[in-house]
Amino acid sequence: MRFMLLFSRQGKLRLQKWYLAMSDKERKKMVRELMQVVLARKPKMCSFLEWRDLKVVYKRYASLYFCCAIEGQDNELITLELIHRYVELLDKYFGSVCELDIIFNFEKAYFILDEFLMGGDVQDTSKKSVLKAIEQADLLQEDGKERNVQ
Amino acid sequence: MPAVSKGDGMRGLAVFISDIRNCKSKEAEIKRINKELANIRSKFKGDKALDGYSKKKYVCKLLFIFLLGHDIDFGHMEAVNLLSSNRYTEKQIGYLFISVLVNSNSELIRLINNAIKNDLASRNPTFMGLALHCIANVGSREMAEAFAGEIPKILVAGDTMDSVKQSAALCLLRLYRTSPDLVPMGDWTSRVVHLLNDQHLGVVTAATSLITTLAQKNPEEFKTSVSLAVSRLSRIVTSASTDLQDYTYYFVPAPWLSVKLLRLLQCYPPPEDPAVRGRLTECLETILNKAQEPPKSKKVQHSNAKNAVLFEAISLIIHHDSEPNLLVRACNQLGQFLQHRETNLRYLALESMCTLASSEFSHEAVKTHIETVINALKTERDVSVRQRAVDLLYAMCDRSNAQQIVAEMLNYLETADYSIREEIVLKVAILAEKYAVDYTWYVDTILNLIRIAGDYVSEEVWYRVIQIVINRDDVQGYAAKTVFEALQAPACHENLVKVGGYILGEFGNLIAGDPRSSPLIQFNLLHSKFHLCSVPTRALLLSTYIKFVNLFPEIKTTIQDVLRSDSQLKNADVELQQRAVEYLRLSTIASTDILATVLEEMPPFPERESSILAKLKKKKGPSTVTDLEETKKERSADMNGGTEPAPVNASAVSTPSPSADLLGLGTGPPPNAAPAPASSGSLLVDVFSEPASAVTQLAPGSQENFASPDLASSELVSEEPSEAARGADELTHKFVCKNNGVLFENQLLQIGLKSEFRQNLGRMFIFYGNKTSTQFLTFTPTLICSDELQSNLNLQTKPVDPTVDGGAQVQQVVNIECISDFTEAPVLNIQFRYGGTFQNVSVKLPITLNKFFQPTEMASQDFFQRWKQLSNPQQEVQNIFKAKHPMDPEITKAKIIGFGSALLEEVDPNPANFVGAGIIHTRTAQIGCLLRLEPNLQAQMYRLTLRTSKETVSQRLCELLSEQF
């Protein structure tokens, strides 16, 4: 996977994860361009499209678009389910996740994504292992807090 | 505020985010952000040391501001400080900031690398995980240099925790992708392969990704992974859906891992070991079988995961391309998907079938779905699906269905989305060329393309049609006719004007016979489009015009007028101006021969890969660098043949001065100079190769000589007439013994003669024929006689019409009176303008003294009596010469009669000799003439003797007659 974007129907970027080196300027240009393409598509259309030299797989959940850019050889359907699994992870963590959760806890959204994907490849597909890792980290935070209090 | 805030929420951050969200305008947002940035800056610079929490909070705010799209130019140091915090949450934010906002500041990188090194060595799996994530996220070369050696150790160490192994595998993968040279292969590789057997499916998943990428570059090193992958895959596909617990996704066992294993197997050919191969085939069959089973869940996730594995399996089957049975099953499965209600599946089925179409085993099976695919092209509402349908039609096209597919694609092109038109145009052009049996179909198809989607017809496409038409003479006439008809449309695309201009410039002559497409009509048609076209097209049309000058001399002046107009000669565009100037000059100054050479039909293009194909390759998808290079080369190679389809031979275009010299325009003799007869070349050869033809002349001899010529004693005198004179004389000689015939002919003009003489009077009809299709203007023939000739010969004529239409003939009558005997011949000079160039032709008019001969019959006795009477040495002229023609007595007789004298039979005692007699009539005198011609067959020579009452007449007649034998 080359990159993943989360953006709202209004075209507000909520999360961006890049797995390839690129200048800021180029990234901004790509985001703008791709958002335009995806937002223009109608609901019943297929979830895949060719864009530049990449394949784009996207899916809309409520007001949020999840959008992955993959390479020619990559499997579209499994990428679609990768998006779904990420949504499930967010949902499990936040408890019926909504866009606001991701806005206010953007750093958590990044942490969960990092646990799930690394360098653009899936690290672990087990919901349990990913969530366990996140909870462990949260636990460490609590520990730190307690120690802090003491 | 969010409902849930796990861990320690940062209240300050939440408030700030709320503030930003409440901003009513962009300006307010920027104001709020600037306020916050100032606040953070002062906190970071303040004397009071910040605690970890505050640092974390401010760094997090900076991160948020950055993610909103604003630039952040400080805070990096504080983030790096957070990395060395012992608190996980502070460290985590520090790493997040670094991974999102990495800066190539070397000082920072060193500090970051230090922190990472510490965390990797900490043996704390969560810290190690954070450090590995950071490396993978940044993935820079500096990091690869620092850690590429370390990570493989972590990956294969026995005591590394599973989660760290997963991270290490993917981290290494990331480094290998950015800097493969820095990742050392070694002992660890074989141990990595064995991770495919790992108990933990998460580890297997991560390791499979790594191995796949490594195996692509080092297939030998990872060859053992094939059998391991097959057995792992086999265990997954045969497992019950609950066996794999959390790795089962919506009743599909480990779909991610399955897909990855199938990808890994695509790095290799089919396994050689029959057992492994059999097991793999079983797996693939199982996957295909499962597709036919009823779904275990109605959820889309279930079918997606299941089909993800299925499509990957089909990819592997296509990659192996060795099991016809599996290929046909795959094709049938995809055929089902073509009509599936899920758009995604239809899309993928079309995509996958594209690759299946190229396999010889399944090509025919794919073709059976043609109607469905055409239907998809017509009915799919999603452009990306229609695009796939176009791709598939292209892939399944062969000779059997090309006409149908091309027709459907053209059909679709009329309504196709603008985004894919260019590609469709390329594909149609390629198919039409590749499968053309009948090239008229090809030409029609390309013209249709231009009509329907002219804007999307790239240069490569129209270059190609021209290359093909030029290379195939069977289609040239049709192409000319078709473009001519297409150009009739009131509004036609500029690309059509280009193709039309080029083709008519080359082959317009093939349709010029039809009065509906006469040269002038062709020219006017093209020129009517001229002013609507862009500069490159106009430049091309100018080249077409100069080609027309060659093809159709009759419209030369029209074209010259166009070239001469201010809008051309003074065009602001330098290229157009140069062409107009050069072409005008070329047409004015060059003779027809030179024009014909310079503007010759283009030679066939060398056959090479279609430039369009190269373009499509370039357009389609990512290809390796070398491929791209090749494509580039290909394109530039085509440029030579195609870019500037200069209809004029290379040497004539543009480059001004050298080409002028090549053409001899500036320095050579005026092309209209002497009408050097076409045979002048061979004449030269004759002169130099046959010195024997030099005329032998015997000193004026006596009677004895006459009786028995002593040729041995003759002395050789070589005659060296100037070539031109000789050539011109030759023409005249032709008419010495005859009165009708063609006097002169070149590529423009033919002059015919018909004449009759009676006593000292004669009448000559001169016919001037215009051989071209262009008018001759100011056509002026003039008869030139020297003063001396004028006193001996009286010529009367009337001027002719100064305009000679193309193909027409005009006649001029010359009345002749011979006053006294003469030796010179009058010269006929003709001047006229042809297509703007001045032509000048001069030729001797064959009015010779013998024309005024009246034959006189006499008996042998009379002849010898008179012969003796004319014994005065001044009255006799004798010439001995070598025969230039076969010595046939019948021809000789005819020539003597044609010369005008009577041929007297049975006069000479030697029957081989010829004698003749006659009277030359002039106004002032009548001169009796006797002649005797003695052939010597053995020596191939003649002796000619003339005796007349006047020395000059004897002399002249002898000259004239000598040349005839």
mmCIF file of C-alpha atoms in Angstrom, chain A residues 1-2 12-21 24 27-28 41-42 44-50 52-56 58-59 61 71-85 88 92-96 98-108 110-130 133-145 147-149, chain B residues 1-10 13-15 17-18 21 26 29 53 56 60-61 63-64 66-67 69-71 86-89 92-93 96 99-100 126-127 129 132-133 136-137 163 166-168 170-171 173-174 177 200-203 205-206 209 246-250 255-257 259-260 263 266 300-305 307-309 311-312 343-345 347-348 351 381-385 387-388 391 620-622:
data_model
loop_
_atom_site.group_PDB
_atom_site.id
_atom_site.type_symbol
_atom_site.label_atom_id
_atom_site.label_comp_id
_atom_site.label_asym_id
_atom_site.label_seq_id
_atom_site.Cartn_x
_atom_site.Cartn_y
_atom_site.Cartn_z
ATOM 1 C CA MET A 1 0.000 0.000 0.000
ATOM 2 C CA ARG A 2 1.247 3.456 -0.855
ATOM 3 C CA LYS A 12 -11.753 17.629 5.285
ATOM 4 C CA LEU A 13 -8.765 15.386 5.679
ATOM 5 C CA ARG A 14 -8.985 13.498 8.964
ATOM 6 C CA LEU A 15 -6.059 11.136 8.751
ATOM 7 C CA GLN A 16 -3.220 10.551 6.309
ATOM 8 C CA LYS A 17 -0.668 7.823 6.377
ATOM 9 C CA TRP A 18 2.068 7.695 3.772
ATOM 10 C CA TYR A 19 4.142 4.631 3.105
ATOM 11 C CA LEU A 20 6.362 6.210 0.516
ATOM 12 C CA ALA A 21 8.696 9.140 0.623
ATOM 13 C CA ASP A 24 4.794 17.767 1.373
ATOM 14 C CA ARG A 27 1.307 14.959 -0.973
ATOM 15 C CA LYS A 28 -1.034 17.913 -0.703
ATOM 16 C CA ARG A 41 -18.393 9.248 -7.447
ATOM 17 C CA LYS A 42 -21.929 8.051 -6.983
ATOM 18 C CA LYS A 44 -23.573 2.524 -6.394
ATOM 19 C CA MET A 45 -20.300 2.742 -8.225
ATOM 20 C CA CYS A 46 -17.620 0.203 -7.696
ATOM 21 C CA SER A 47 -15.074 0.678 -4.969
ATOM 22 C CA PHE A 48 -12.053 0.512 -7.215
ATOM 23 C CA LEU A 49 -10.600 2.935 -9.636
ATOM 24 C CA GLU A 50 -7.423 3.480 -11.512
ATOM 25 C CA ARG A 52 -2.421 7.846 -11.893
ATOM 26 C CA ASP A 53 -0.341 4.661 -11.844
ATOM 27 C CA LEU A 54 -2.121 3.335 -8.771
ATOM 28 C CA LYS A 55 -5.256 1.473 -7.916
ATOM 29 C CA VAL A 56 -7.493 3.200 -5.423
ATOM 30 C CA TYR A 58 -12.245 3.263 -1.129
ATOM 31 C CA LYS A 59 -15.275 2.798 1.035
ATOM 32 C CA TYR A 61 -18.635 4.759 6.362
ATOM 33 C CA GLU A 71 -0.100 -1.053 -6.435
ATOM 34 C CA GLY A 72 -1.042 -2.892 -9.596
ATOM 35 C CA GLN A 73 -0.422 -6.352 -8.226
ATOM 36 C CA ASP A 74 -2.262 -5.828 -4.971
ATOM 37 C CA ASN A 75 -5.582 -7.452 -4.232
ATOM 38 C CA GLU A 76 -8.477 -5.010 -4.283
ATOM 39 C CA LEU A 77 -10.993 -7.042 -2.347
ATOM 40 C CA ILE A 78 -8.658 -7.828 0.498
ATOM 41 C CA THR A 79 -7.789 -4.139 0.699
ATOM 42 C CA LEU A 80 -11.469 -3.356 0.939
ATOM 43 C CA GLU A 81 -11.685 -5.728 3.893
ATOM 44 C CA LEU A 82 -8.561 -4.208 5.357
ATOM 45 C CA ILE A 83 -10.431 -0.929 5.512
ATOM 46 C CA HIS A 84 -13.323 -2.700 7.118
ATOM 47 C CA ARG A 85 -11.134 -4.321 9.702
ATOM 48 C CA GLU A 88 -13.951 -2.469 13.253
ATOM 49 C CA LYS A 92 -14.223 -1.606 19.178
ATOM 50 C CA TYR A 93 -11.772 0.804 20.745
ATOM 51 C CA PHE A 94 -14.010 3.865 20.847
ATOM 52 C CA GLY A 95 -17.314 2.016 21.075
ATOM 53 C CA SER A 96 -19.430 2.938 18.029
ATOM 54 C CA CYS A 98 -17.900 8.402 14.869
ATOM 55 C CA GLU A 99 -16.019 11.049 12.964
ATOM 56 C CA LEU A 100 -15.692 13.168 16.102
ATOM 57 C CA ASP A 101 -13.796 10.399 17.908
ATOM 58 C CA ILE A 102 -11.264 10.441 15.179
ATOM 59 C CA ILE A 103 -11.042 14.228 15.201
ATOM 60 C CA PHE A 104 -10.507 14.526 18.931
ATOM 61 C CA ASN A 105 -8.412 11.413 19.359
ATOM 62 C CA PHE A 106 -6.522 11.584 16.149
ATOM 63 C CA GLU A 107 -3.380 10.309 17.825
ATOM 64 C CA LYS A 108 -5.244 7.163 18.870
ATOM 65 C CA TYR A 110 -2.840 6.731 14.254
ATOM 66 C CA PHE A 111 -1.728 4.363 16.990
ATOM 67 C CA ILE A 112 -4.374 1.805 16.088
ATOM 68 C CA LEU A 113 -3.494 2.043 12.432
ATOM 69 C CA ASP A 114 0.190 1.546 13.283
ATOM 70 C CA GLU A 115 -0.635 -1.562 15.260
ATOM 71 C CA PHE A 116 -2.608 -2.926 12.340
ATOM 72 C CA LEU A 117 -0.458 -1.851 9.398
ATOM 73 C CA MET A 118 3.232 -1.278 9.224
ATOM 74 C CA GLY A 119 5.031 0.147 6.227
ATOM 75 C CA GLY A 120 1.853 -0.425 4.265
ATOM 76 C CA ASP A 121 1.571 -4.131 4.994
ATOM 77 C CA VAL A 122 -0.798 -5.788 7.359
ATOM 78 C CA GLN A 123 0.978 -6.649 10.581
ATOM 79 C CA ASP A 124 -1.659 -8.638 12.270
ATOM 80 C CA THR A 125 -5.169 -9.340 11.109
ATOM 81 C CA SER A 126 -6.404 -10.589 14.444
ATOM 82 C CA LYS A 127 -8.670 -8.059 16.026
ATOM 83 C CA LYS A 128 -7.767 -9.434 19.410
ATOM 84 C CA SER A 129 -4.006 -9.050 19.061
ATOM 85 C CA VAL A 130 -4.270 -5.499 17.780
ATOM 86 C CA ALA A 133 -1.525 -4.203 22.002
ATOM 87 C CA ILE A 134 -3.453 -0.944 22.198
ATOM 88 C CA GLU A 135 -4.940 -1.753 25.567
ATOM 89 C CA GLN A 136 -1.544 -2.669 26.873
ATOM 90 C CA ALA A 137 -0.289 0.728 25.817
ATOM 91 C CA ASP A 138 -3.219 2.405 27.505
ATOM 92 C CA LEU A 139 -2.470 0.398 30.586
ATOM 93 C CA LEU A 140 1.094 1.665 30.520
ATOM 94 C CA GLN A 141 -0.321 5.172 30.386
ATOM 95 C CA GLU A 142 -2.394 4.532 33.438
ATOM 96 C CA ASP A 143 0.652 3.161 35.196
ATOM 97 C CA GLY A 144 2.589 6.223 34.293
ATOM 98 C CA LYS A 145 -0.209 8.388 35.636
ATOM 99 C CA ARG A 147 3.411 6.785 39.250
ATOM 100 C CA ASN A 148 3.087 10.416 38.424
ATOM 101 C CA VAL A 149 0.546 10.884 41.161
ATOM 102 C CA MET B 1 -16.586 16.407 23.015
ATOM 103 C CA PRO B 2 -16.100 12.794 22.272
ATOM 104 C CA ALA B 3 -17.994 10.248 24.228
ATOM 105 C CA VAL B 4 -14.976 8.160 24.976
ATOM 106 C CA SER B 5 -11.528 9.316 25.817
ATOM 107 C CA LYS B 6 -9.427 6.427 26.816
ATOM 108 C CA GLY B 7 -6.050 6.701 28.433
ATOM 109 C CA ASP B 8 -5.179 10.111 29.717
ATOM 110 C CA GLY B 9 -7.087 12.578 27.668
ATOM 111 C CA MET B 10 -5.355 15.877 27.157
ATOM 112 C CA LEU B 13 -5.785 19.567 23.342
ATOM 113 C CA ALA B 14 -9.502 18.786 23.325
ATOM 114 C CA VAL B 15 -10.320 22.419 24.060
ATOM 115 C CA ILE B 17 -9.617 21.176 18.813
ATOM 116 C CA SER B 18 -13.079 22.370 19.820
ATOM 117 C CA ARG B 21 -13.960 23.415 14.981
ATOM 118 C CA LYS B 26 -10.738 30.295 7.590
ATOM 119 C CA GLU B 29 -9.072 29.487 12.245
ATOM 120 C CA TYR B 53 2.822 15.939 30.138
ATOM 121 C CA LYS B 56 3.459 15.909 25.134
ATOM 122 C CA CYS B 60 0.386 16.921 20.110
ATOM 123 C CA LYS B 61 -1.149 20.332 19.388
ATOM 124 C CA LEU B 63 0.903 17.715 15.263
ATOM 125 C CA PHE B 64 -2.757 18.582 15.023
ATOM 126 C CA PHE B 66 0.316 20.257 10.999
ATOM 127 C CA LEU B 67 -2.351 17.748 10.062
ATOM 128 C CA GLY B 69 -2.352 21.561 6.638
ATOM 129 C CA HIS B 70 -0.237 24.267 8.263
ATOM 130 C CA ASP B 71 3.528 24.398 8.290
ATOM 131 C CA ASN B 86 10.317 6.609 30.307
ATOM 132 C CA ARG B 87 6.606 7.170 30.032
ATOM 133 C CA TYR B 88 5.115 5.181 27.240
ATOM 134 C CA THR B 89 2.529 7.748 26.301
ATOM 135 C CA GLN B 92 4.556 7.380 21.783
ATOM 136 C CA ILE B 93 3.598 10.970 20.974
ATOM 137 C CA LEU B 96 4.268 9.905 16.226
ATOM 138 C CA SER B 99 7.123 9.810 11.927
ATOM 139 C CA VAL B 100 4.666 12.407 10.650
ATOM 140 C CA THR B 126 6.300 -2.172 23.510
ATOM 141 C CA PHE B 127 9.277 0.196 23.321
ATOM 142 C CA GLY B 129 7.592 -1.939 18.785
ATOM 143 C CA LEU B 132 10.483 -0.347 14.827
ATOM 144 C CA HIS B 133 7.369 1.559 13.834
ATOM 145 C CA ALA B 136 9.260 1.805 9.189
ATOM 146 C CA ASN B 137 7.357 5.077 9.092
ATOM 147 C CA SER B 163 4.626 -9.068 18.184
ATOM 148 C CA GLN B 166 5.995 -9.125 13.195
ATOM 149 C CA SER B 167 7.137 -5.538 13.509
ATOM 150 C CA ALA B 168 10.742 -6.452 12.714
ATOM 151 C CA LEU B 170 7.653 -5.459 8.200
ATOM 152 C CA CYS B 171 10.220 -2.897 9.272
ATOM 153 C CA LEU B 173 10.573 -4.996 4.388
ATOM 154 C CA ARG B 174 10.164 -1.257 4.412
ATOM 155 C CA ARG B 177 11.984 -1.357 -0.398
ATOM 156 C CA HIS B 200 1.588 -17.602 15.264
ATOM 157 C CA LEU B 201 -0.415 -16.667 12.181
ATOM 158 C CA GLY B 202 0.368 -12.986 12.741
ATOM 159 C CA VAL B 203 4.067 -13.771 12.430
ATOM 160 C CA THR B 205 1.427 -13.058 7.758
ATOM 161 C CA ALA B 206 4.136 -10.467 8.356
ATOM 162 C CA SER B 209 5.019 -10.126 3.021
ATOM 163 C CA ASP B 246 -9.391 -14.884 15.467
ATOM 164 C CA TYR B 247 -7.692 -15.263 12.116
ATOM 165 C CA THR B 248 -10.942 -16.341 10.584
ATOM 166 C CA TYR B 249 -12.635 -13.353 9.079
ATOM 167 C CA TYR B 250 -16.371 -13.629 8.523
ATOM 168 C CA PRO B 255 -7.941 -14.523 4.023
ATOM 169 C CA TRP B 256 -5.033 -12.097 4.310
ATOM 170 C CA LEU B 257 -2.518 -14.821 4.793
ATOM 171 C CA VAL B 259 -3.793 -13.958 -0.395
ATOM 172 C CA LYS B 260 -0.213 -13.327 0.632
ATOM 173 C CA ARG B 263 1.151 -13.864 -4.064
ATOM 174 C CA GLN B 266 3.400 -16.073 -8.080
ATOM 175 C CA VAL B 300 -20.536 -8.571 2.109
ATOM 176 C CA GLN B 301 -17.396 -9.031 4.173
ATOM 177 C CA HIS B 302 -17.756 -12.764 3.870
ATOM 178 C CA SER B 303 -18.076 -12.770 0.110
ATOM 179 C CA ASN B 304 -15.378 -10.145 -0.298
ATOM 180 C CA ALA B 305 -12.862 -12.091 1.752
ATOM 181 C CA ASN B 307 -13.510 -13.754 -3.424
ATOM 182 C CA ALA B 308 -10.293 -11.968 -2.554
ATOM 183 C CA VAL B 309 -8.734 -15.395 -2.118
ATOM 184 C CA PHE B 311 -9.164 -13.822 -7.427
ATOM 185 C CA GLU B 312 -5.671 -14.288 -6.068
ATOM 186 C CA THR B 343 -20.359 -3.916 -9.240
ATOM 187 C CA ASN B 344 -17.055 -4.677 -7.560
ATOM 188 C CA LEU B 345 -17.134 -8.267 -8.749
ATOM 189 C CA TYR B 347 -15.158 -4.902 -12.291
ATOM 190 C CA LEU B 348 -12.688 -7.463 -11.012
ATOM 191 C CA GLU B 351 -9.983 -7.067 -15.063
ATOM 192 C CA ARG B 381 -23.128 3.062 -15.161
ATOM 193 C CA ASP B 382 -19.658 3.310 -13.734
ATOM 194 C CA VAL B 383 -16.930 4.611 -15.970
ATOM 195 C CA SER B 384 -14.251 2.538 -14.287
ATOM 196 C CA VAL B 385 -16.191 -0.627 -15.082
ATOM 197 C CA GLN B 387 -12.987 1.082 -18.865
ATOM 198 C CA ARG B 388 -12.346 -2.509 -17.820
ATOM 199 C CA ASP B 391 -9.623 -3.338 -21.855
ATOM 200 C CA LYS B 620 -0.740 2.016 -19.448
ATOM 201 C CA GLY B 621 0.336 1.393 -15.963
ATOM 202 C CA PRO B 622 3.701 1.273 -14.330
#
